[in-house]
mmCIF file of N, CA and C in Angstrom:
data_model
loop_
_atom_site.group_PDB
_atom_site.id
_atom_site.type_symbol
_atom_site.label_atom_id
_atom_site.label_comp_id
_atom_site.label_asym_id
_atom_site.label_seq_id
_atom_site.Cartn_x
_atom_site.Cartn_y
_atom_site.Cartn_z
ATOM 1 N N UNK A 1 48.384 144.709 123.638
ATOM 2 C CA UNK A 1 49.184 144.428 122.483
ATOM 3 C C UNK A 1 50.647 144.580 122.846
ATOM 4 N N UNK A 2 51.447 143.645 122.355
ATOM 5 C CA UNK A 2 52.856 143.765 122.676
ATOM 6 C C UNK A 2 53.467 144.848 121.822
ATOM 7 N N UNK A 3 54.451 145.485 122.371
ATOM 8 C CA UNK A 3 55.126 146.532 121.635
ATOM 9 C C UNK A 3 54.521 147.902 121.865
ATOM 10 N N UNK A 4 53.476 148.027 122.702
ATOM 11 C CA UNK A 4 52.900 149.342 122.975
ATOM 12 C C UNK A 4 53.092 149.678 124.442
ATOM 13 N N UNK A 5 53.349 150.938 124.686
ATOM 14 C CA UNK A 5 53.450 151.382 126.066
ATOM 15 C C UNK A 5 52.087 151.886 126.505
ATOM 16 N N UNK A 6 51.968 152.301 127.743
ATOM 17 C CA UNK A 6 50.689 152.769 128.286
ATOM 18 C C UNK A 6 50.199 154.005 127.569
ATOM 19 N N UNK A 7 51.077 154.809 127.043
ATOM 20 C CA UNK A 7 50.681 156.038 126.368
ATOM 21 C C UNK A 7 50.261 155.817 124.932
ATOM 22 N N UNK A 8 50.236 154.568 124.452
ATOM 23 C CA UNK A 8 49.820 154.281 123.100
ATOM 24 C C UNK A 8 50.941 154.364 122.075
ATOM 25 N N UNK A 9 52.122 154.678 122.514
ATOM 26 C CA UNK A 9 53.248 154.775 121.589
ATOM 27 C C UNK A 9 53.880 153.400 121.427
ATOM 28 N N UNK A 10 54.334 153.137 120.243
ATOM 29 C CA UNK A 10 55.016 151.868 119.991
ATOM 30 C C UNK A 10 56.442 151.922 120.539
ATOM 31 N N UNK A 11 56.806 150.863 121.211
ATOM 32 C CA UNK A 11 58.165 150.746 121.722
ATOM 33 C C UNK A 11 58.855 149.670 120.899
ATOM 34 N N UNK A 12 59.880 150.061 120.211
ATOM 35 C CA UNK A 12 60.617 149.090 119.419
ATOM 36 C C UNK A 12 61.627 148.387 120.320
ATOM 37 N N UNK A 13 61.536 147.109 120.321
ATOM 38 C CA UNK A 13 62.508 146.319 121.084
ATOM 39 C C UNK A 13 62.926 145.139 120.218
ATOM 40 N N UNK A 14 63.924 144.460 120.674
ATOM 41 C CA UNK A 14 64.394 143.296 119.932
ATOM 42 C C UNK A 14 63.299 142.251 119.836
ATOM 43 N N UNK A 15 62.516 142.110 120.886
ATOM 44 C CA UNK A 15 61.454 141.105 120.884
ATOM 45 C C UNK A 15 60.364 141.454 119.880
ATOM 46 N N UNK A 16 59.977 142.725 119.795
ATOM 47 C CA UNK A 16 58.919 143.096 118.859
ATOM 48 C C UNK A 16 59.397 143.057 117.416
ATOM 49 N N UNK A 17 60.679 143.207 117.200
ATOM 50 C CA UNK A 17 61.209 143.145 115.841
ATOM 51 C C UNK A 17 61.559 141.719 115.427
ATOM 52 N N UNK A 18 61.516 140.794 116.377
ATOM 53 C CA UNK A 18 61.864 139.414 116.074
ATOM 54 C C UNK A 18 63.366 139.207 115.967
ATOM 55 N N UNK A 19 64.117 140.043 116.637
ATOM 56 C CA UNK A 19 65.579 139.947 116.594
ATOM 57 C C UNK A 19 66.110 139.407 117.914
ATOM 58 N N UNK A 20 67.301 138.939 117.851
ATOM 59 C CA UNK A 20 67.998 138.514 119.063
ATOM 60 C C UNK A 20 69.072 139.525 119.371
ATOM 61 N N UNK A 21 69.159 139.882 120.602
ATOM 62 C CA UNK A 21 70.239 140.761 121.010
ATOM 63 C C UNK A 21 71.464 139.913 121.305
ATOM 64 N N UNK A 22 72.572 140.328 120.788
ATOM 65 C CA UNK A 22 73.817 139.630 121.065
ATOM 66 C C UNK A 22 74.642 140.531 121.965
ATOM 67 N N UNK A 23 74.789 140.088 123.176
ATOM 68 C CA UNK A 23 75.538 140.861 124.155
ATOM 69 C C UNK A 23 76.890 140.195 124.334
ATOM 70 N N UNK A 24 77.964 140.922 124.100
ATOM 71 C CA UNK A 24 79.275 140.302 124.275
ATOM 72 C C UNK A 24 79.530 139.965 125.738
ATOM 73 N N UNK A 25 80.160 138.812 125.931
ATOM 74 C CA UNK A 25 80.506 138.411 127.290
ATOM 75 C C UNK A 25 81.693 139.223 127.768
ATOM 76 N N UNK A 26 81.734 139.494 129.045
ATOM 77 C CA UNK A 26 82.923 140.184 129.560
ATOM 78 C C UNK A 26 84.142 139.274 129.436
ATOM 79 N N UNK A 27 85.302 139.865 129.261
ATOM 80 C CA UNK A 27 86.519 139.093 129.065
ATOM 81 C C UNK A 27 86.830 138.182 130.239
ATOM 82 N N UNK A 28 86.558 138.628 131.436
ATOM 83 C CA UNK A 28 86.889 137.821 132.614
ATOM 84 C C UNK A 28 86.045 136.555 132.676
ATOM 85 N N UNK A 29 84.844 136.603 132.128
ATOM 86 C CA UNK A 29 83.954 135.450 132.208
ATOM 87 C C UNK A 29 84.199 134.445 131.085
ATOM 88 N N UNK A 30 85.007 134.812 130.107
ATOM 89 C CA UNK A 30 85.217 133.891 128.994
ATOM 90 C C UNK A 30 86.095 132.722 129.424
ATOM 91 N N UNK A 31 85.826 131.589 128.827
ATOM 92 C CA UNK A 31 86.585 130.380 129.148
ATOM 93 C C UNK A 31 87.925 130.425 128.427
ATOM 94 N N UNK A 32 88.956 129.923 129.064
ATOM 95 C CA UNK A 32 90.235 129.857 128.351
ATOM 96 C C UNK A 32 90.143 128.847 127.221
ATOM 97 N N UNK A 33 90.813 129.154 126.129
ATOM 98 C CA UNK A 33 90.783 128.246 124.985
ATOM 99 C C UNK A 33 91.544 126.979 125.301
ATOM 100 N N UNK A 34 90.998 125.900 124.830
ATOM 101 C CA UNK A 34 91.699 124.625 124.968
ATOM 102 C C UNK A 34 92.770 124.538 123.910
ATOM 103 N N UNK A 35 93.929 124.116 124.316
ATOM 104 C CA UNK A 35 94.985 123.917 123.332
ATOM 105 C C UNK A 35 94.792 122.574 122.675
ATOM 106 N N UNK A 36 94.973 122.582 121.380
ATOM 107 C CA UNK A 36 94.877 121.326 120.650
ATOM 108 C C UNK A 36 96.061 120.447 120.981
ATOM 109 N N UNK A 37 95.787 119.207 121.222
ATOM 110 C CA UNK A 37 96.882 118.285 121.480
ATOM 111 C C UNK A 37 97.587 118.003 120.164
ATOM 112 N N UNK A 38 98.908 118.053 120.204
ATOM 113 C CA UNK A 38 99.661 117.803 118.982
ATOM 114 C C UNK A 38 99.465 116.366 118.542
ATOM 115 N N UNK A 39 99.236 116.213 117.262
ATOM 116 C CA UNK A 39 99.076 114.874 116.717
ATOM 117 C C UNK A 39 100.450 114.247 116.569
ATOM 118 N N UNK A 40 100.558 113.024 116.974
ATOM 119 C CA UNK A 40 101.837 112.347 116.785
ATOM 120 C C UNK A 40 101.810 111.654 115.425
ATOM 121 N N UNK A 41 102.897 111.761 114.731
ATOM 122 C CA UNK A 41 102.996 111.167 113.411
ATOM 123 C C UNK A 41 103.895 109.941 113.475
ATOM 124 N N UNK A 42 103.487 108.904 112.835
ATOM 125 C CA UNK A 42 104.257 107.667 112.784
ATOM 126 C C UNK A 42 105.032 107.616 111.472
ATOM 127 N N UNK A 43 105.994 106.730 111.411
ATOM 128 C CA UNK A 43 106.852 106.622 110.216
ATOM 129 C C UNK A 43 106.060 106.445 108.915
ATOM 130 N N UNK A 44 105.028 105.586 108.867
ATOM 131 C CA UNK A 44 104.276 105.463 107.604
ATOM 132 C C UNK A 44 103.593 106.773 107.187
ATOM 133 N N UNK A 45 103.116 107.564 108.169
ATOM 134 C CA UNK A 45 102.503 108.854 107.844
ATOM 135 C C UNK A 45 103.522 109.789 107.207
ATOM 136 N N UNK A 46 104.699 109.843 107.805
ATOM 137 C CA UNK A 46 105.752 110.722 107.300
ATOM 138 C C UNK A 46 106.221 110.249 105.929
ATOM 139 N N UNK A 47 106.367 108.943 105.767
ATOM 140 C CA UNK A 47 106.796 108.384 104.482
ATOM 141 C C UNK A 47 105.793 108.732 103.386
ATOM 142 N N UNK A 48 104.511 108.613 103.682
ATOM 143 C CA UNK A 48 103.479 108.942 102.696
ATOM 144 C C UNK A 48 103.531 110.426 102.335
ATOM 145 N N UNK A 49 103.715 111.281 103.339
ATOM 146 C CA UNK A 49 103.792 112.719 103.096
ATOM 147 C C UNK A 49 104.981 113.058 102.196
ATOM 148 N N UNK A 50 106.146 112.525 102.538
ATOM 149 C CA UNK A 50 107.351 112.800 101.746
ATOM 150 C C UNK A 50 107.184 112.268 100.322
ATOM 151 N N UNK A 51 106.572 111.095 100.187
ATOM 152 C CA UNK A 51 106.320 110.536 98.858
ATOM 153 C C UNK A 51 105.450 111.449 98.010
ATOM 154 N N UNK A 52 104.411 112.030 98.623
ATOM 155 C CA UNK A 52 103.543 112.960 97.883
ATOM 156 C C UNK A 52 104.324 114.197 97.446
ATOM 157 N N UNK A 53 105.178 114.699 98.335
ATOM 158 C CA UNK A 53 105.970 115.879 97.998
ATOM 159 C C UNK A 53 106.939 115.583 96.856
ATOM 160 N N UNK A 54 107.569 114.419 96.910
ATOM 161 C CA UNK A 54 108.511 114.044 95.848
ATOM 162 C C UNK A 54 107.796 113.877 94.511
ATOM 163 N N UNK A 55 106.628 113.235 94.533
ATOM 164 C CA UNK A 55 105.871 113.083 93.281
ATOM 165 C C UNK A 55 105.483 114.443 92.712
ATOM 166 N N UNK A 56 105.175 115.386 93.588
ATOM 167 C CA UNK A 56 104.864 116.744 93.138
ATOM 168 C C UNK A 56 106.059 117.410 92.476
ATOM 169 N N UNK A 57 107.232 117.230 93.064
ATOM 170 C CA UNK A 57 108.445 117.792 92.455
ATOM 171 C C UNK A 57 108.752 117.138 91.114
ATOM 172 N N UNK A 58 108.524 115.834 91.014
ATOM 173 C CA UNK A 58 108.750 115.132 89.745
ATOM 174 C C UNK A 58 107.806 115.679 88.676
ATOM 175 N N UNK A 59 106.537 115.905 89.038
ATOM 176 C CA UNK A 59 105.582 116.469 88.079
ATOM 177 C C UNK A 59 106.038 117.851 87.609
ATOM 178 N N UNK A 60 106.543 118.657 88.554
ATOM 179 C CA UNK A 60 107.017 119.993 88.180
ATOM 180 C C UNK A 60 108.224 119.900 87.254
ATOM 181 N N UNK A 61 109.152 118.991 87.567
ATOM 182 C CA UNK A 61 110.331 118.822 86.707
ATOM 183 C C UNK A 61 109.905 118.346 85.323
ATOM 184 N N UNK A 62 108.944 117.425 85.271
ATOM 185 C CA UNK A 62 108.456 116.922 83.985
ATOM 186 C C UNK A 62 107.780 118.030 83.185
ATOM 187 N N UNK A 63 107.252 119.022 83.889
ATOM 188 C CA UNK A 63 106.618 120.155 83.216
ATOM 189 C C UNK A 63 107.604 121.221 82.766
ATOM 190 N N UNK A 64 108.895 120.981 83.002
ATOM 191 C CA UNK A 64 109.902 121.917 82.522
ATOM 192 C C UNK A 64 110.509 122.814 83.588
ATOM 193 N N UNK A 65 110.253 122.552 84.848
ATOM 194 C CA UNK A 65 110.787 123.376 85.931
ATOM 195 C C UNK A 65 112.157 122.851 86.358
ATOM 196 N N UNK A 66 113.229 123.530 85.937
ATOM 197 C CA UNK A 66 114.586 123.104 86.281
ATOM 198 C C UNK A 66 114.861 123.232 87.775
ATOM 199 N N UNK A 67 114.231 124.187 88.425
ATOM 200 C CA UNK A 67 114.424 124.370 89.866
ATOM 201 C C UNK A 67 113.936 123.150 90.645
ATOM 202 N N UNK A 68 112.895 122.499 90.152
ATOM 203 C CA UNK A 68 112.397 121.278 90.797
ATOM 204 C C UNK A 68 113.436 120.171 90.709
ATOM 205 N N UNK A 69 114.157 120.112 89.598
ATOM 206 C CA UNK A 69 115.221 119.109 89.453
ATOM 207 C C UNK A 69 116.331 119.362 90.462
ATOM 208 N N UNK A 70 116.696 120.618 90.652
ATOM 209 C CA UNK A 70 117.712 120.971 91.651
ATOM 210 C C UNK A 70 117.235 120.621 93.053
ATOM 211 N N UNK A 71 115.961 120.846 93.317
ATOM 212 C CA UNK A 71 115.403 120.515 94.632
ATOM 213 C C UNK A 71 115.465 119.011 94.875
ATOM 214 N N UNK A 72 115.166 118.221 93.852
ATOM 215 C CA UNK A 72 115.243 116.762 93.992
ATOM 216 C C UNK A 72 116.674 116.302 94.262
ATOM 217 N N UNK A 73 117.638 116.943 93.613
ATOM 218 C CA UNK A 73 119.047 116.599 93.840
ATOM 219 C C UNK A 73 119.441 116.909 95.287
ATOM 220 N N UNK A 74 119.019 118.049 95.800
ATOM 221 C CA UNK A 74 119.331 118.428 97.182
ATOM 222 C C UNK A 74 118.654 117.484 98.175
ATOM 223 N N UNK A 75 117.432 117.086 97.882
ATOM 224 C CA UNK A 75 116.732 116.127 98.749
ATOM 225 C C UNK A 75 117.471 114.800 98.768
ATOM 226 N N UNK A 76 117.989 114.384 97.621
ATOM 227 C CA UNK A 76 118.761 113.146 97.550
ATOM 228 C C UNK A 76 120.008 113.234 98.426
ATOM 229 N N UNK A 77 120.697 114.369 98.373
ATOM 230 C CA UNK A 77 121.888 114.561 99.200
ATOM 231 C C UNK A 77 121.529 114.535 100.684
ATOM 232 N N UNK A 78 120.471 115.257 101.039
ATOM 233 C CA UNK A 78 120.050 115.311 102.441
ATOM 234 C C UNK A 78 119.601 113.946 102.951
ATOM 235 N N UNK A 79 118.985 113.159 102.077
ATOM 236 C CA UNK A 79 118.562 111.812 102.464
ATOM 237 C C UNK A 79 119.767 110.939 102.769
ATOM 238 N N UNK A 80 120.809 111.048 101.960
ATOM 239 C CA UNK A 80 122.031 110.286 102.217
ATOM 240 C C UNK A 80 122.669 110.659 103.545
ATOM 241 N N UNK A 81 122.708 111.956 103.827
ATOM 242 C CA UNK A 81 123.263 112.424 105.104
ATOM 243 C C UNK A 81 122.412 111.914 106.264
ATOM 244 N N UNK A 82 121.094 111.992 106.114
ATOM 245 C CA UNK A 82 120.193 111.546 107.180
ATOM 246 C C UNK A 82 120.321 110.044 107.423
ATOM 247 N N UNK A 83 120.481 109.267 106.358
ATOM 248 C CA UNK A 83 120.667 107.817 106.517
ATOM 249 C C UNK A 83 121.927 107.508 107.318
ATOM 250 N N UNK A 84 123.008 108.205 107.005
ATOM 251 C CA UNK A 84 124.252 108.004 107.744
ATOM 252 C C UNK A 84 124.110 108.385 109.207
ATOM 253 N N UNK A 85 123.480 109.539 109.458
ATOM 254 C CA UNK A 85 123.270 109.980 110.841
ATOM 255 C C UNK A 85 122.416 108.981 111.610
ATOM 256 N N UNK A 86 121.352 108.492 110.966
ATOM 257 C CA UNK A 86 120.464 107.534 111.631
ATOM 258 C C UNK A 86 121.178 106.217 111.900
ATOM 259 N N UNK A 87 121.954 105.739 110.933
ATOM 260 C CA UNK A 87 122.665 104.467 111.109
ATOM 261 C C UNK A 87 123.673 104.560 112.242
ATOM 262 N N UNK A 88 124.425 105.665 112.287
ATOM 263 C CA UNK A 88 125.403 105.826 113.373
ATOM 264 C C UNK A 88 124.712 105.959 114.722
ATOM 265 N N UNK A 89 123.567 106.643 114.760
ATOM 266 C CA UNK A 89 122.825 106.781 116.020
ATOM 267 C C UNK A 89 122.284 105.430 116.480
ATOM 268 N N UNK A 90 121.817 104.614 115.538
ATOM 269 C CA UNK A 90 121.307 103.285 115.900
ATOM 270 C C UNK A 90 122.418 102.369 116.401
ATOM 271 N N UNK A 91 123.633 102.590 115.929
ATOM 272 C CA UNK A 91 124.764 101.756 116.327
ATOM 273 C C UNK A 91 125.478 102.290 117.575
ATOM 274 N N UNK A 92 125.106 103.470 118.023
ATOM 275 C CA UNK A 92 125.773 104.111 119.161
ATOM 276 C C UNK A 92 125.633 103.264 120.426
ATOM 277 N N UNK A 93 126.749 102.948 121.101
ATOM 278 C CA UNK A 93 126.673 102.141 122.324
ATOM 279 C C UNK A 93 125.901 102.832 123.447
ATOM 280 N N UNK A 94 125.841 104.163 123.431
ATOM 281 C CA UNK A 94 125.071 104.886 124.445
ATOM 282 C C UNK A 94 123.595 104.990 124.070
ATOM 283 N N UNK A 95 123.246 104.570 122.873
ATOM 284 C CA UNK A 95 121.865 104.621 122.409
ATOM 285 C C UNK A 95 121.296 103.224 122.298
ATOM 286 N N UNK A 96 120.548 102.966 121.226
ATOM 287 C CA UNK A 96 119.937 101.643 121.055
ATOM 288 C C UNK A 96 120.953 100.516 120.864
ATOM 289 N N UNK A 97 122.117 100.828 120.340
ATOM 290 C CA UNK A 97 123.214 99.861 120.147
ATOM 291 C C UNK A 97 122.831 98.659 119.285
ATOM 292 N N UNK A 98 122.206 98.936 118.142
ATOM 293 C CA UNK A 98 121.950 97.861 117.181
ATOM 294 C C UNK A 98 123.267 97.499 116.506
ATOM 295 N N UNK A 99 123.385 96.262 116.095
ATOM 296 C CA UNK A 99 124.603 95.841 115.391
ATOM 297 C C UNK A 99 124.529 96.322 113.944
ATOM 298 N N UNK A 100 125.703 96.394 113.295
ATOM 299 C CA UNK A 100 125.726 96.775 111.890
ATOM 300 C C UNK A 100 124.974 95.758 111.051
ATOM 301 N N UNK A 101 124.964 94.524 111.492
ATOM 302 C CA UNK A 101 124.229 93.486 110.776
ATOM 303 C C UNK A 101 122.723 93.763 110.815
ATOM 304 N N UNK A 102 122.206 94.159 111.984
ATOM 305 C CA UNK A 102 120.778 94.476 112.109
ATOM 306 C C UNK A 102 120.417 95.713 111.283
ATOM 307 N N UNK A 103 121.269 96.723 111.342
ATOM 308 C CA UNK A 103 121.018 97.957 110.589
ATOM 309 C C UNK A 103 121.027 97.670 109.092
ATOM 310 N N UNK A 104 122.014 96.879 108.641
ATOM 311 C CA UNK A 104 122.112 96.535 107.219
ATOM 312 C C UNK A 104 120.902 95.731 106.760
ATOM 313 N N UNK A 105 120.433 94.804 107.605
ATOM 314 C CA UNK A 105 119.262 93.995 107.241
ATOM 315 C C UNK A 105 118.025 94.881 107.063
ATOM 316 N N UNK A 106 117.855 95.863 107.936
ATOM 317 C CA UNK A 106 116.702 96.775 107.826
ATOM 318 C C UNK A 106 116.807 97.640 106.579
ATOM 319 N N UNK A 107 118.029 98.015 106.233
ATOM 320 C CA UNK A 107 118.265 98.845 105.049
ATOM 321 C C UNK A 107 118.219 98.027 103.762
ATOM 322 N N UNK A 108 118.458 96.719 103.864
ATOM 323 C CA UNK A 108 118.475 95.866 102.679
ATOM 324 C C UNK A 108 119.856 95.789 102.061
ATOM 325 N N UNK A 109 120.860 95.736 102.903
ATOM 326 C CA UNK A 109 122.241 95.731 102.445
ATOM 327 C C UNK A 109 123.028 94.704 103.252
ATOM 328 N N UNK A 110 124.314 94.606 102.966
ATOM 329 C CA UNK A 110 125.163 93.689 103.734
ATOM 330 C C UNK A 110 125.807 94.441 104.894
ATOM 331 N N UNK A 111 126.241 93.679 105.880
ATOM 332 C CA UNK A 111 126.921 94.258 107.037
ATOM 333 C C UNK A 111 128.174 95.013 106.589
ATOM 334 N N UNK A 112 128.928 94.417 105.686
ATOM 335 C CA UNK A 112 130.159 95.034 105.207
ATOM 336 C C UNK A 112 129.876 96.371 104.508
ATOM 337 N N UNK A 113 128.831 96.396 103.712
ATOM 338 C CA UNK A 113 128.472 97.628 103.018
ATOM 339 C C UNK A 113 128.040 98.704 104.013
ATOM 340 N N UNK A 114 127.273 98.319 105.028
ATOM 341 C CA UNK A 114 126.823 99.285 106.034
ATOM 342 C C UNK A 114 128.009 99.878 106.780
ATOM 343 N N UNK A 115 128.956 99.023 107.160
ATOM 344 C CA UNK A 115 130.142 99.511 107.872
ATOM 345 C C UNK A 115 130.943 100.448 106.976
ATOM 346 N N UNK A 116 131.142 100.042 105.737
ATOM 347 C CA UNK A 116 131.920 100.856 104.798
ATOM 348 C C UNK A 116 131.237 102.200 104.540
ATOM 349 N N UNK A 117 129.920 102.166 104.450
ATOM 350 C CA UNK A 117 129.179 103.367 104.082
ATOM 351 C C UNK A 117 128.981 104.330 105.249
ATOM 352 N N UNK A 118 128.681 103.806 106.447
ATOM 353 C CA UNK A 118 128.239 104.679 107.524
ATOM 354 C C UNK A 118 129.108 104.707 108.776
ATOM 355 N N UNK A 119 129.904 103.699 109.006
ATOM 356 C CA UNK A 119 130.657 103.665 110.266
ATOM 357 C C UNK A 119 131.719 104.756 110.287
ATOM 358 N N UNK A 120 131.999 105.256 111.466
ATOM 359 C CA UNK A 120 133.095 106.221 111.617
ATOM 360 C C UNK A 120 134.402 105.511 111.311
ATOM 361 N N UNK A 121 135.389 106.238 110.848
ATOM 362 C CA UNK A 121 136.664 105.612 110.479
ATOM 363 C C UNK A 121 137.340 104.975 111.682
ATOM 364 N N UNK A 122 137.136 105.524 112.893
ATOM 365 C CA UNK A 122 137.721 104.933 114.097
ATOM 366 C C UNK A 122 137.163 103.541 114.337
ATOM 367 N N UNK A 123 135.853 103.373 114.091
ATOM 368 C CA UNK A 123 135.209 102.083 114.342
ATOM 369 C C UNK A 123 135.629 101.045 113.308
ATOM 370 N N UNK A 124 135.942 101.479 112.087
ATOM 371 C CA UNK A 124 136.320 100.536 111.039
ATOM 372 C C UNK A 124 137.637 99.841 111.366
ATOM 373 N N UNK A 125 138.555 100.558 111.994
ATOM 374 C CA UNK A 125 139.859 99.976 112.299
ATOM 375 C C UNK A 125 139.834 99.137 113.562
ATOM 376 N N UNK A 126 138.862 99.363 114.428
ATOM 377 C CA UNK A 126 138.811 98.636 115.706
ATOM 378 C C UNK A 126 138.257 97.246 115.544
#
């Protein structure tokens, strides 16, 4: 009979109890964790994310949260600054060097408006 020794005494073991022994592995034998590769996000992904966040702030403002209204105003200001920075970077001769006409077309504006709105004052006179 399993579970009995020669002297007739019962020996309790993991096998006779129907249990599994879990023995921890030594630290040296453990495999190093794989690092997750960072997911790259494309412009449509980011646009969708920002849109969801903005809709959430609008819902909060509609519910009476004045702080959400202030947050939306600050986001509007930051968006304007970011647009100017991006337009100047796109027009930079050391960078992609897009023309103001190309930048304005992508933005949905005229070349003159893009220059007036985003160009450095030095470039406007040249």
